[in-house]
Amino acid sequence: MNSDVIIFVVYLLVLLGIGLYFSRKASLSSESYLLGGREVGPAVTALTMQSTSMSGFMFLGGPALAFQHGWFAIFYAIGDAGGGIINLSVLGKRMRRMSELFGALSPIEYLEKRYESAAIRVIGSVIATIFLFAYVFAQFLAAGKALESLTGWKYEWAVIIGVGIIVIYTVAGGYLAVVWTDFFQALVMLLGVALLVIVGLFYVGGISGLNASMGEVDTSYLSIWGKDYVYYGQWGVILGSSLIYMIGYMGLPHVVVRHMSMKSTKTVKTATLWTTVYNQLFAYAPYLLGFMGIVLLPNLSDPEMVIPTLAYTFFPGIFAALILSAVMAAIMSTSDSILMQAGTILSRDVYQRFIDKNASQDRLILVSRLSILLAGVIGVVVAVVQPPKVFDLVIFAFGTMGNAFLVPYVAAVYWKKANKVGVLCAMLTGSITNVLWETFSWQDGTGFHPFLAGLLVSIIAMIIGNQFGKPPSESVQKVFDETTLARQMPKHIAQNANREIGPEARTISEFIKTNSLVKE
Amino acid sequence: MRVQSEQIVFTDNEIKKRLEQLDKNNNYEVKNVLYYPYLVYEYLVDRKGFFHPLQGNIGCTIDGVNKIGAVVDFFPELKETDIQDEIIIQSKTTLVEAECSAKEFLHETIAKKKKIFTVPELKDARQEMFYRPYWIVEGETKVGETFLITVDAVSGKFHPL
C-alpha cells in the first residue's frame, strides 16, 4: 500500500472517530431529546451546507472547463455565485413566504400545494430523481478519478471500488452524519482550495501574470467566447451558461426540518446570508485553478485532473494526499446524501403513491435500497463503458432541473392565475427540450444553449397550457395575495422574524381577523 | 376552559422592551395574548448499533391547526390552567388522529439527520395536547402607520402578521 492510500485510510478513520464521538455523546446526553438540540450557529451551519455542494464538480468538472475554454468558463461561476443572491432577493423572499404559508417541507411539496395537483408532485419527483441520479453519476466518475490519482490504480478498478464503497455504506447503514464531520471536511477542503489558489497565484505572478501567460498560450483563452472563439456571437450560449446554476439550485429537493424550541431562544439569523458569503468567496476558485492549469500544466492529457495534478505540483505528497482524501470523502458524503434522497423520493412519492399505497415501512426501505443498488450498477457501467465528462453530466442534470422547475416557481409567486395544466406543460416540455437539445447537439446549429432553449419552450408551454386549466382555488389565491402584498414592516423586524412560526402566524392572523380580537 | 398550557416566559413588558431595543425607531404595544394548540409526542428509541447508536428520548410536536411537525428539544413544562375560550384557537386534530403524522415525521427526520435507512422502533413514552401562548403586538411607525406581529411567549420568536 503506498503512503497516499495510508493517508486516505487514516483520514477516513479520523472522520469516523469524529462521527462516533459526537454520535455517542448525543446519544448519552440526557438533558434534551435526540436530534432536538441546535448547538451550532449559522456560520458553522452555512459552512457545513457548503461542504455538501463542494462535490466532484467543484474539484474536477469546473477546473476542467476553465482549462479547456479559458475565461468563458467564468459565466458558470457567475451564475453559481448569483444563485445565492437570487435566493436572498425578491424571488427568494416571495418563494420562502409562500412556502411558509403552505407549510411545505420541500420545493416539490410546495409546488404540489400551490398548484393543488398530486400529478405535479409525481412528475416533479421523477424529474428530480433523474437529476439526482445524473448528478450522482458525475460524483461516481469523480470518485473514480480521485481514487485513481490517490492510489495509482487503473481507472476502471478505481471506479468499481469507489462506487462499491459508496453504495455499500449507503445501503448498509449510511455515513456518520454529524454536523462536525461535515464541518471538519469543509474546513480541510476550503483551506486546501485557498492554499492552492494562493500558492498558484504566487507561481503565475498574480491575476495579471496569469492573464498574460494565458494570452501567450492562446489569446482566445482571454475572450468570453471560449477557446478558438468557438461560441463567438452566441449570446444564447453565454446567457444559458450563466442562468443554469443560478436557477438549477432552486429545484434541489432538500428537506427543511422544522424545530420548535421549548425554552427561550436568542433570535438566530438564517444561515442563508452566510452561505451566500461563502459562495461568493469560493465559486470562482476552481475556475481560477483551471486557468492556472493552462499555464502550468501544458501537457496535461485529462483536463479533469487539474486540481490533483496542481496539488502534487505545489505541495509535498503528504499535503496533496490530504487534500485529495478530503475531496474523495466529500464525494462519498455528497453521493450518500443524494442516493438517499433519490431512494426516498422513488419509494415514497412513486412506489407508495402508485404501486402499493399500503406499503409498510420495511417495504419502502427495501424499495429505496434496491433503487440505490440499481443506480450503483448503472453508474458503474456508465462510468466504465462510456464515461461522459463530469462537467457535462452536472450541466445536463442542472439544466433538466432548471428547465423543469424555474417557470413553475416563478409563476407560483408572480402569476395569480397560474394553474396546474400550465405548470405540467411547462415542466414536461422544458425538461424534454433540454434532453433533446443535449442529445442531438442542437446547440451547434442554433447557437442556443440547451438551458436557454428549454427555458423559452417552457415559458411558451406555460402560457398556452394555462388557458386550458381551471383557475386556482380561493384559498390558494388568498395565499398568493398574502405572499405578494408588501408588508409595511420595519427592516429590523423583517430581518429577525423567525420563518419557522410562519404557519402559526398565518392561523393567528386569520383568527384575530375573524374574532376582531385586537383592541384599539 | 381548563387546558394544559405552557406558562408565559416573556411578559408583555419584556416583549415591548425587546422589540423596542431591536427597532429603536418605532413604538410597540402588546395588545393581547392567544393560546395556540399543539400535540406533543415523546418516544423512546434504543438502537445499539456501533456506527449509529441512537439511545434516548425523541420528541416532536404537531401543529394542531396546520398539522405540521416540528422536532422539539424537551417535553414542554405544562400546567393545567383556566383560559377564556375566546383567546384559544381550537385544534383541528386529536392526539389519536395526529399520532401517525408524528411517527412519520420522526421517521423522516431520523433518516435525514442520521442518514440511516432502518429507523429504530419508536416506543410510546407520553403524549399530550397543550396550548402555547402567543402575544399579539402592534407596532407604530413615526408617521402613524401600524402593523402587527405575533411573538411566541415561550421562545421569544416572532413573525409579522
XYZ file of C-alpha atoms in Angstrom:
681
model
C 0.000 0.000 0.000
C 1.532 3.357 -0.912
C 1.740 6.205 1.573
C -1.091 8.192 -0.089
C -3.501 5.303 0.376
C -2.497 5.157 4.033
C -3.227 8.888 4.387
C -6.622 8.366 2.774
C -7.458 5.490 5.118
C -6.280 7.492 8.144
C -8.362 10.458 7.000
C -11.479 8.294 6.778
C -10.707 6.853 10.227
C -10.433 10.389 11.665
C -13.842 11.219 10.161
C -15.224 8.004 11.599
C -13.774 8.888 15.005
C -15.320 12.371 14.959
C -18.652 10.924 13.876
C -18.615 8.210 16.522
C -17.587 10.595 19.300
C -20.380 13.068 18.608
C -22.979 10.371 17.884
C -22.301 8.687 21.214
C -22.174 11.999 23.033
C -25.570 12.930 21.581
C -26.954 9.523 22.474
C -25.780 9.682 26.064
C -26.998 13.205 26.664
C -29.995 13.012 28.945
C -30.664 16.729 29.067
C -32.506 17.131 25.808
C -34.190 14.989 23.201
C -32.176 13.317 20.486
C -31.918 15.425 17.320
C -33.697 18.274 19.063
C -30.685 20.338 20.035
C -29.192 23.094 17.967
C -25.718 23.542 19.218
C -24.133 25.267 16.231
C -24.538 28.795 14.976
C -25.479 29.974 11.497
C -21.875 30.416 10.334
C -20.986 26.786 11.101
C -24.273 25.592 9.620
C -23.547 27.508 6.434
C -20.037 26.085 6.185
C -21.347 22.539 6.556
C -24.000 23.230 3.938
C -21.244 24.460 1.676
C -19.384 21.163 2.115
C -22.340 19.327 0.546
C -22.150 21.437 -2.580
C -18.377 21.026 -2.727
C -18.574 17.866 -4.687
C -16.831 16.266 -7.624
C -17.938 19.141 -9.829
C -16.065 21.771 -7.862
C -12.818 19.814 -7.872
C -12.903 18.147 -11.254
C -15.624 19.485 -13.570
C -15.296 23.255 -13.076
C -11.490 23.387 -13.396
C -11.680 21.140 -16.476
C -13.991 23.559 -18.294
C -11.781 26.505 -17.362
C -8.720 24.564 -18.538
C -10.370 23.883 -21.894
C -12.108 27.219 -22.572
C -10.403 29.916 -20.520
C -12.437 32.910 -19.305
C -15.656 31.722 -20.996
C -15.989 29.277 -18.089
C -16.392 32.154 -15.648
C -20.033 32.577 -16.744
C -20.853 29.365 -14.930
C -19.179 30.709 -11.793
C -21.091 34.000 -12.084
C -24.316 32.005 -12.215
C -23.225 29.858 -9.297
C -22.422 32.883 -7.141
C -25.527 34.702 -8.371
C -27.788 31.822 -7.325
C -27.276 32.730 -3.678
C -28.068 36.384 -4.368
C -31.309 35.437 -6.139
C -32.146 33.327 -3.146
C -31.821 36.385 -0.936
C -33.648 38.698 -3.306
C -37.284 39.344 -4.186
C -37.983 35.999 -5.843
C -36.359 34.089 -2.987
C -38.268 36.073 -0.385
C -41.616 35.542 -2.082
C -40.947 31.833 -2.513
C -39.962 31.437 1.134
C -43.030 33.365 2.285
C -45.396 31.285 0.176
C -43.678 28.082 1.228
C -44.138 29.071 4.888
C -47.801 29.839 4.340
C -48.376 26.429 2.771
C -46.239 24.732 5.406
C -44.345 22.873 2.669
C -41.229 20.960 3.656
C -39.631 20.635 0.236
C -39.760 22.602 -3.030
C -41.712 19.802 -4.746
C -44.282 19.663 -1.947
C -44.557 23.430 -2.258
C -45.419 23.116 -5.965
C -47.981 20.406 -5.185
C -49.706 22.665 -2.653
C -49.531 25.814 -4.763
C -50.969 24.139 -7.858
C -53.203 21.655 -5.995
C -52.074 18.691 -8.028
C -50.651 15.330 -6.993
C -49.546 14.805 -10.613
C -47.153 17.745 -10.241
C -45.599 16.091 -7.215
C -45.165 12.787 -9.016
C -43.772 14.262 -12.242
C -41.615 16.642 -10.216
C -40.321 13.703 -8.197
C -39.480 11.674 -11.300
C -37.621 14.624 -12.873
C -35.844 15.310 -9.592
C -34.827 11.652 -9.352
C -33.394 11.669 -12.887
C -31.476 14.831 -11.989
C -30.240 13.325 -8.752
C -29.058 10.125 -10.403
C -27.327 12.042 -13.221
C -25.674 14.205 -10.578
C -24.603 11.200 -8.557
C -23.181 9.510 -11.675
C -20.974 12.575 -12.043
C -19.856 12.001 -8.451
C -19.069 8.371 -9.318
C -16.865 9.482 -12.196
C -15.155 11.975 -9.925
C -14.713 9.306 -7.231
C -13.029 7.018 -9.741
C -10.677 9.752 -10.873
C -9.839 10.944 -7.358
C -9.147 7.388 -6.247
C -7.079 6.784 -9.377
C -4.861 9.796 -8.568
C -4.567 8.810 -4.939
C -3.775 5.152 -5.373
C -2.409 4.821 -8.866
C -4.954 2.071 -9.551
C -6.364 1.625 -13.050
C -9.364 3.955 -13.625
C -11.869 1.117 -14.154
C -10.884 -0.560 -10.898
C -10.865 2.760 -9.074
C -14.459 3.423 -10.237
C -15.684 -0.044 -9.290
C -14.052 0.102 -5.859
C -15.030 3.745 -5.211
C -18.673 3.278 -6.234
C -18.787 -0.070 -4.448
C -17.740 1.572 -1.181
C -20.275 4.408 -1.633
C -23.197 2.108 -2.454
C -22.408 -0.444 0.240
C -22.187 2.042 3.064
C -25.265 3.934 1.867
C -27.370 0.786 1.652
C -25.914 -0.873 4.719
C -26.264 1.936 7.148
C -25.238 5.313 5.899
C -22.470 7.694 6.601
C -21.883 9.048 10.049
C -23.862 12.182 9.747
C -22.902 14.617 12.388
C -22.507 18.267 11.727
C -18.910 18.193 12.969
C -17.711 15.668 10.340
C -19.157 17.932 7.640
C -17.572 20.925 9.350
C -14.155 19.233 9.512
C -14.464 18.246 5.848
C -15.459 21.740 4.785
C -12.576 23.256 6.692
C -9.953 20.933 5.141
C -11.326 21.481 1.643
C -11.718 25.229 1.916
C -8.241 25.591 3.372
C -6.925 23.248 0.675
C -8.543 25.224 -2.152
C -7.492 28.553 -0.627
C -3.882 27.351 -0.291
C -3.884 26.026 -3.853
C -5.158 29.370 -5.173
C -2.689 31.434 -3.116
C 0.334 29.305 -3.994
C -0.851 29.081 -7.614
C -1.193 32.862 -7.910
C 2.289 33.191 -6.493
C 3.581 30.795 -9.191
C 1.907 32.643 -12.089
C 2.508 36.211 -10.861
C -0.978 37.120 -9.710
C -4.083 37.583 -11.854
C -2.263 39.926 -14.273
C 0.586 37.462 -14.699
C -1.927 34.657 -15.161
C -3.758 36.581 -17.890
C -0.524 37.499 -19.635
C 0.644 33.877 -19.606
C -2.746 32.592 -20.807
C -2.650 35.137 -23.640
C 0.802 33.898 -24.636
C -0.519 30.320 -24.863
C -3.579 31.348 -26.907
C -5.309 34.741 -26.939
C -8.741 33.163 -27.310
C -8.458 31.914 -23.699
C -8.891 35.552 -22.628
C -12.103 36.062 -24.603
C -15.618 35.418 -23.370
C -16.339 33.254 -26.421
C -14.380 30.148 -25.489
C -11.215 28.541 -26.893
C -10.757 29.364 -30.607
C -13.808 31.682 -30.260
C -15.989 28.606 -30.675
C -19.077 30.370 -29.228
C -18.433 33.704 -30.955
C -21.564 35.873 -31.015
C -23.660 33.110 -29.475
C -25.306 35.127 -26.711
C -27.781 32.272 -26.244
C -24.912 30.100 -25.046
C -23.444 32.820 -22.814
C -26.800 33.608 -21.197
C -27.658 29.939 -20.746
C -24.283 29.282 -19.096
C -24.906 31.995 -16.517
C -28.520 31.130 -15.841
C -28.155 27.401 -15.451
C -26.616 27.419 -11.981
C -28.482 30.471 -10.834
C -31.714 28.607 -11.407
C -30.832 24.932 -11.059
C -30.291 25.194 -7.302
C -33.888 26.262 -6.724
C -35.158 22.855 -7.698
C -32.965 20.891 -5.301
C -35.395 18.801 -3.278
C -33.842 19.487 0.100
C -35.917 18.972 3.199
C -36.106 21.511 5.953
C -36.808 20.062 9.371
C -38.901 22.387 11.478
C -37.762 22.949 15.015
C -39.820 24.121 17.963
C -37.957 25.320 20.987
C -39.332 24.609 24.432
C -37.151 27.232 26.013
C -36.407 30.835 25.228
C -34.063 31.327 22.299
C -31.943 34.125 21.031
C -33.192 35.096 17.618
C -30.799 33.372 15.250
C -30.385 34.836 11.832
C -30.696 32.462 8.977
C -27.654 30.750 7.574
C -28.630 31.857 4.065
C -26.588 35.042 4.264
C -23.510 33.161 5.420
C -23.927 30.597 2.650
C -24.061 33.396 0.117
C -20.891 34.928 1.522
C -19.010 31.599 1.344
C -20.359 31.063 -2.136
C -19.059 34.432 -3.347
C -15.637 33.553 -1.959
C -15.316 30.062 -3.364
C -17.422 29.884 -6.532
C -14.566 31.309 -8.594
C -11.671 29.335 -7.081
C -11.986 26.099 -9.137
C -12.095 28.115 -12.364
C -9.034 30.131 -11.378
C -7.225 26.849 -10.770
C -8.322 25.687 -14.225
C -6.745 28.860 -15.725
C -3.547 28.138 -13.812
C -3.584 24.647 -15.322
C -3.448 26.198 -18.821
C -0.195 27.937 -17.886
C 1.429 25.481 -15.517
C 0.299 22.129 -16.921
C 0.513 22.495 -20.715
C 0.934 18.760 -21.264
C -1.953 17.626 -19.073
C -3.880 14.981 -21.029
C -7.006 14.795 -18.843
C -8.398 18.267 -18.035
C -10.324 16.877 -15.048
C -7.014 16.144 -13.361
C -6.094 19.847 -12.998
C -6.587 20.077 -9.231
C -5.000 16.732 -8.306
C -2.010 17.499 -10.539
C -1.633 21.054 -9.190
C -1.844 19.697 -5.633
C 1.046 17.296 -6.296
C 2.957 20.074 -8.116
C 2.660 22.696 -5.358
C 2.804 20.633 -2.188
C 4.727 17.732 -0.730
C 2.968 14.418 -1.350
C 1.501 14.247 2.133
C -0.446 17.543 1.808
C -1.618 16.729 -1.686
C -2.820 13.338 -0.481
C -4.623 15.027 2.400
C -6.457 17.401 0.049
C -7.353 14.531 -2.273
C -8.557 12.454 0.672
C -10.848 15.314 1.653
C -12.084 15.512 -1.946
C -12.764 11.784 -2.024
C -14.510 11.873 1.362
C -16.611 14.836 0.184
C -17.621 12.929 -2.935
C -18.599 9.966 -0.778
C -20.622 12.118 1.577
C -22.385 14.015 -1.233
C -23.165 10.792 -3.129
C -24.514 9.202 0.006
C -26.934 12.088 0.656
C -28.098 12.243 -2.955
C -28.595 8.498 -3.236
C -30.662 8.508 -0.058
C -32.766 11.424 -1.287
C -33.392 9.770 -4.630
C -34.198 6.432 -2.983
C -36.651 8.086 -0.609
C -38.378 10.031 -3.400
C -38.743 6.869 -5.505
C -40.097 4.789 -2.652
C -42.468 7.351 -1.122
C -43.598 9.545 -3.981
C -43.641 6.989 -6.754
C -43.854 3.454 -5.307
C -46.151 4.228 -2.363
C -48.411 6.529 -4.353
C -48.797 4.424 -7.489
C -47.812 0.856 -6.881
C -48.588 -0.030 -3.280
C -50.481 2.555 -1.253
C -50.359 0.439 1.913
C -46.671 -0.400 1.695
C -45.089 -0.977 5.095
C -42.051 0.928 6.325
C -39.899 -2.170 5.710
C -41.131 -2.491 2.140
C -40.377 1.182 1.464
C -36.867 0.742 2.832
C -36.364 -2.280 0.574
C -37.511 -0.302 -2.484
C -35.138 2.543 -1.580
C -32.229 0.147 -1.179
C -32.928 -1.681 -4.415
C -33.174 1.567 -6.372
C -29.847 2.704 -4.894
C -28.215 -0.618 -5.778
C -29.584 -0.333 -9.307
C -28.284 3.234 -9.565
C -24.889 1.986 -8.405
C -24.765 -0.734 -11.055
C -25.900 1.632 -13.843
C -23.449 4.252 -12.565
C -20.515 1.834 -12.737
C -21.495 0.659 -16.219
C -21.801 4.258 -17.480
C -18.537 5.289 -15.808
C -16.576 2.341 -17.163
C -18.064 1.721 -20.615
C -18.581 5.240 -21.937
C -17.692 7.813 -19.322
C -19.080 11.276 -20.048
C -17.271 14.289 -18.630
C -18.112 15.235 -15.026
C -18.876 18.759 -16.178
C -21.234 17.675 -18.975
C -23.173 15.393 -16.672
C -23.573 18.035 -13.970
C -24.659 20.648 -16.503
C -27.152 18.194 -18.004
C -28.550 17.478 -14.536
C -28.842 21.141 -13.581
C -30.293 22.015 -16.979
C -33.048 19.423 -16.724
C -33.839 20.530 -13.209
C -33.853 24.234 -14.017
C -35.977 23.792 -17.150
C -38.493 21.691 -15.266
C -38.864 23.949 -12.260
C -37.908 27.559 -12.987
C -41.121 28.585 -14.748
C -43.423 26.848 -12.211
C -41.551 28.529 -9.315
C -41.611 31.994 -10.795
C -45.248 31.694 -11.935
C -46.216 30.462 -8.457
C -45.394 33.831 -6.935
C -45.813 36.222 -9.889
C -48.874 34.892 -11.750
C -52.007 34.550 -9.647
C -53.941 32.605 -12.276
C -51.145 30.114 -12.989
C -52.686 26.649 -12.814
C -51.698 23.011 -12.845
C -52.225 22.402 -16.572
C -49.883 25.240 -17.472
C -47.313 24.036 -14.964
C -47.431 20.418 -16.109
C -46.902 21.584 -19.713
C -44.011 23.812 -18.626
C -42.311 21.096 -16.587
C -42.564 18.409 -19.243
C -41.731 20.463 -22.330
C -38.903 22.351 -20.593
C -37.119 19.241 -19.386
C -37.736 17.243 -22.592
C -36.430 20.130 -24.724
C -33.247 20.209 -22.665
C -32.732 16.457 -23.051
C -33.339 16.590 -26.835
C -31.107 19.648 -27.271
C -28.284 17.879 -25.425
C -28.814 14.514 -27.141
C -28.839 15.850 -30.682
C -26.298 18.663 -30.046
C -28.686 21.302 -31.418
C -26.598 23.995 -29.735
C -24.081 23.734 -32.588
C -26.619 24.597 -35.270
C -28.730 27.130 -33.390
C -26.281 28.941 -31.132
C -28.712 28.384 -28.263
C -27.589 26.816 -25.014
C -29.826 23.811 -24.174
C -30.872 25.524 -20.958
C -31.996 28.688 -22.725
C -33.884 26.672 -25.344
C -35.645 24.654 -22.629
C -36.472 27.851 -20.778
C -38.105 29.522 -23.794
C -40.134 26.409 -24.658
C -41.170 26.068 -21.016
C -42.422 29.697 -20.883
C -44.447 29.293 -24.098
C -45.912 25.969 -22.886
C -46.875 27.555 -19.567
C -48.730 30.411 -21.265
C -50.569 28.138 -23.719
C -51.270 25.303 -21.268
C -52.619 27.695 -18.655
C -55.526 28.586 -20.965
C -56.837 25.009 -20.634
C -56.811 24.705 -16.834
C -59.137 25.911 -14.084
C -58.029 28.915 -12.029
C -56.544 28.109 -8.600
C -58.951 27.696 -5.663
C -59.902 30.647 -3.496
C -57.669 29.539 -0.641
C -54.614 29.358 -2.926
C -55.432 32.787 -4.376
C -55.649 34.110 -0.834
C -52.198 32.748 -0.035
C -50.932 34.336 -3.261
C -52.312 37.724 -2.187
C -50.734 37.405 1.239
C -47.396 36.454 -0.338
C -47.289 39.278 -2.812
C -48.727 42.058 -0.673
C -45.760 44.030 0.541
C -45.901 44.112 4.301
C -45.181 47.503 5.844
C -42.647 46.118 8.231
C -39.612 47.831 9.753
C -36.327 46.479 8.427
C -35.024 45.102 11.741
C -38.274 43.313 12.470
C -38.492 41.802 8.990
C -34.840 40.675 9.115
C -35.125 38.996 12.500
C -38.539 37.409 12.043
C -38.476 33.663 12.528
C -39.795 31.835 9.485
C -40.429 28.626 11.383
C -43.510 30.057 13.019
C -44.930 31.231 9.676
C -47.823 28.717 9.649
C -48.798 29.702 13.209
C -48.633 33.395 12.254
C -50.985 32.791 9.352
C -53.502 30.974 11.555
C -53.265 33.659 14.234
C -53.740 36.348 11.613
C -56.953 34.701 10.379
C -58.143 34.131 13.947
C -57.778 37.743 15.015
C -59.485 38.938 11.842
C -62.443 36.600 12.359
C -62.765 37.377 16.052
C -61.903 41.119 15.930
C -59.513 40.418 18.726
C -57.084 43.299 18.597
C -58.255 46.020 20.924
C -57.999 49.623 19.792
C -61.829 26.290 29.530
C -59.365 24.257 31.587
C -56.409 23.160 29.450
C -52.791 22.094 29.674
C -50.708 25.094 28.753
C -47.189 26.405 28.857
C -46.550 29.379 31.065
C -45.597 32.769 29.706
C -41.807 33.202 29.815
C -41.610 36.612 28.141
C -44.054 39.021 29.776
C -45.739 41.803 27.812
C -43.302 44.354 29.232
C -40.279 42.253 28.315
C -41.606 41.788 24.794
C -42.173 45.513 24.392
C -38.668 46.216 25.683
C -37.020 43.590 23.430
C -38.799 44.822 20.316
C -38.031 48.463 21.056
C -34.375 47.562 21.606
C -34.315 45.784 18.269
C -36.164 48.504 16.422
C -35.412 51.812 18.105
C -37.386 53.933 15.631
C -40.847 52.570 16.373
C -43.169 52.044 19.311
C -44.678 48.730 20.291
C -47.775 47.930 22.279
C -48.750 44.444 23.384
C -52.423 44.062 22.566
C -53.456 40.594 23.539
C -52.449 37.019 24.181
C -53.690 33.949 22.307
C -53.277 30.248 23.011
C -52.227 28.042 20.092
C -52.843 24.261 20.065
C -50.073 21.675 19.741
C -49.861 17.938 20.253
C -46.607 16.711 21.704
C -45.344 13.129 21.366
C -42.398 11.631 23.178
C -40.899 8.278 22.192
C -38.113 6.089 23.413
C -35.504 4.840 20.954
C -32.984 2.164 21.735
C -30.669 1.432 18.858
C -27.376 -0.046 19.939
C -25.505 -0.297 16.594
C -21.789 0.512 16.677
C -21.904 3.068 13.869
C -25.275 4.586 14.590
C -26.062 4.412 18.261
C -29.333 6.140 18.972
C -30.466 5.770 22.523
C -32.665 8.122 24.449
C -35.854 10.048 24.022
C -37.025 11.790 20.920
C -39.956 14.130 20.580
C -41.962 16.214 18.207
C -44.986 18.449 18.122
C -47.745 18.527 15.569
C -49.305 21.921 14.961
C -52.958 21.433 15.944
C -54.262 23.597 13.100
C -51.867 23.140 10.184
C -50.840 19.593 11.202
C -47.154 20.307 10.536
C -44.472 18.513 12.546
C -41.516 20.062 14.382
C -38.731 18.395 16.363
C -38.515 19.532 19.962
C -35.676 19.695 22.440
C -37.608 18.986 25.643
C -41.032 17.874 26.766
C -42.853 21.138 27.493
C -43.433 22.199 31.076
C -47.201 22.165 31.309
C -49.686 23.369 33.874
C -53.419 22.996 33.983
C -54.785 26.493 33.514
C -58.147 28.203 33.108
C -58.178 30.187 29.867
C -61.033 32.177 28.333
C -62.497 30.378 25.322
C -62.254 33.428 23.071
C -58.460 33.537 23.243
C -57.988 29.849 22.481
C -57.504 28.678 18.906
C -59.228 25.320 18.625
C -57.293 22.278 17.446
C -58.433 20.638 14.228
C -56.998 17.273 15.175
C -56.717 14.924 18.132
C -53.889 13.022 19.786
C -55.011 9.747 18.197
C -55.503 11.226 14.714
C -52.145 13.012 14.654
C -50.054 10.140 16.022
C -49.468 8.676 12.574
C -48.191 12.036 11.298
C -45.931 12.357 14.350
C -44.332 8.947 13.792
C -43.931 9.530 10.058
C -42.375 12.935 10.716
C -39.906 11.480 13.219
C -39.005 8.584 10.924
C -38.202 11.038 8.141
C -36.284 13.313 10.492
C -34.152 10.477 11.880
C -33.480 9.111 8.379
C -32.456 12.546 7.150
C -30.448 13.760 10.114
C -28.715 10.470 10.859
C -28.632 9.300 7.233
C -29.916 5.849 8.130
C -32.484 3.770 6.324
C -33.542 1.381 9.048
C -35.142 3.691 11.532
C -35.371 2.202 15.031
C -38.704 1.358 16.591
C -40.327 4.265 18.412
C -41.716 3.170 21.771
C -44.506 5.325 23.184
C -43.468 7.294 26.229
C -46.019 10.077 26.633
C -48.229 12.402 24.635
C -50.266 15.469 25.432
C -52.310 18.197 23.829
C -51.259 21.602 25.057
C -51.555 25.303 24.280
C -48.720 27.763 23.811
C -49.206 31.478 24.473
C -48.538 33.922 21.618
C -48.568 37.691 22.096
C -50.190 39.957 19.536
C -48.169 43.129 19.313
C -48.956 46.293 17.426
C -46.132 48.418 16.118
C -46.498 52.065 15.190
C -44.124 53.977 12.973
C -43.249 57.647 13.449
C -45.723 58.582 10.715
C -48.556 56.745 12.419
C -48.665 53.596 10.263
C -49.430 50.464 12.228
C -48.520 46.815 11.738
C -48.997 43.609 13.715
C -46.585 40.896 14.751
C -47.003 37.800 16.864
C -44.447 36.758 19.463
C -44.083 33.250 20.861
C -44.296 33.952 24.602
C -42.166 30.898 25.458
C -39.288 31.032 22.969
C -39.389 34.724 22.085
C -39.503 34.034 18.318
C -41.635 36.462 16.361
C -43.255 36.757 12.944
C -45.201 39.514 11.153
C -48.961 39.077 10.803
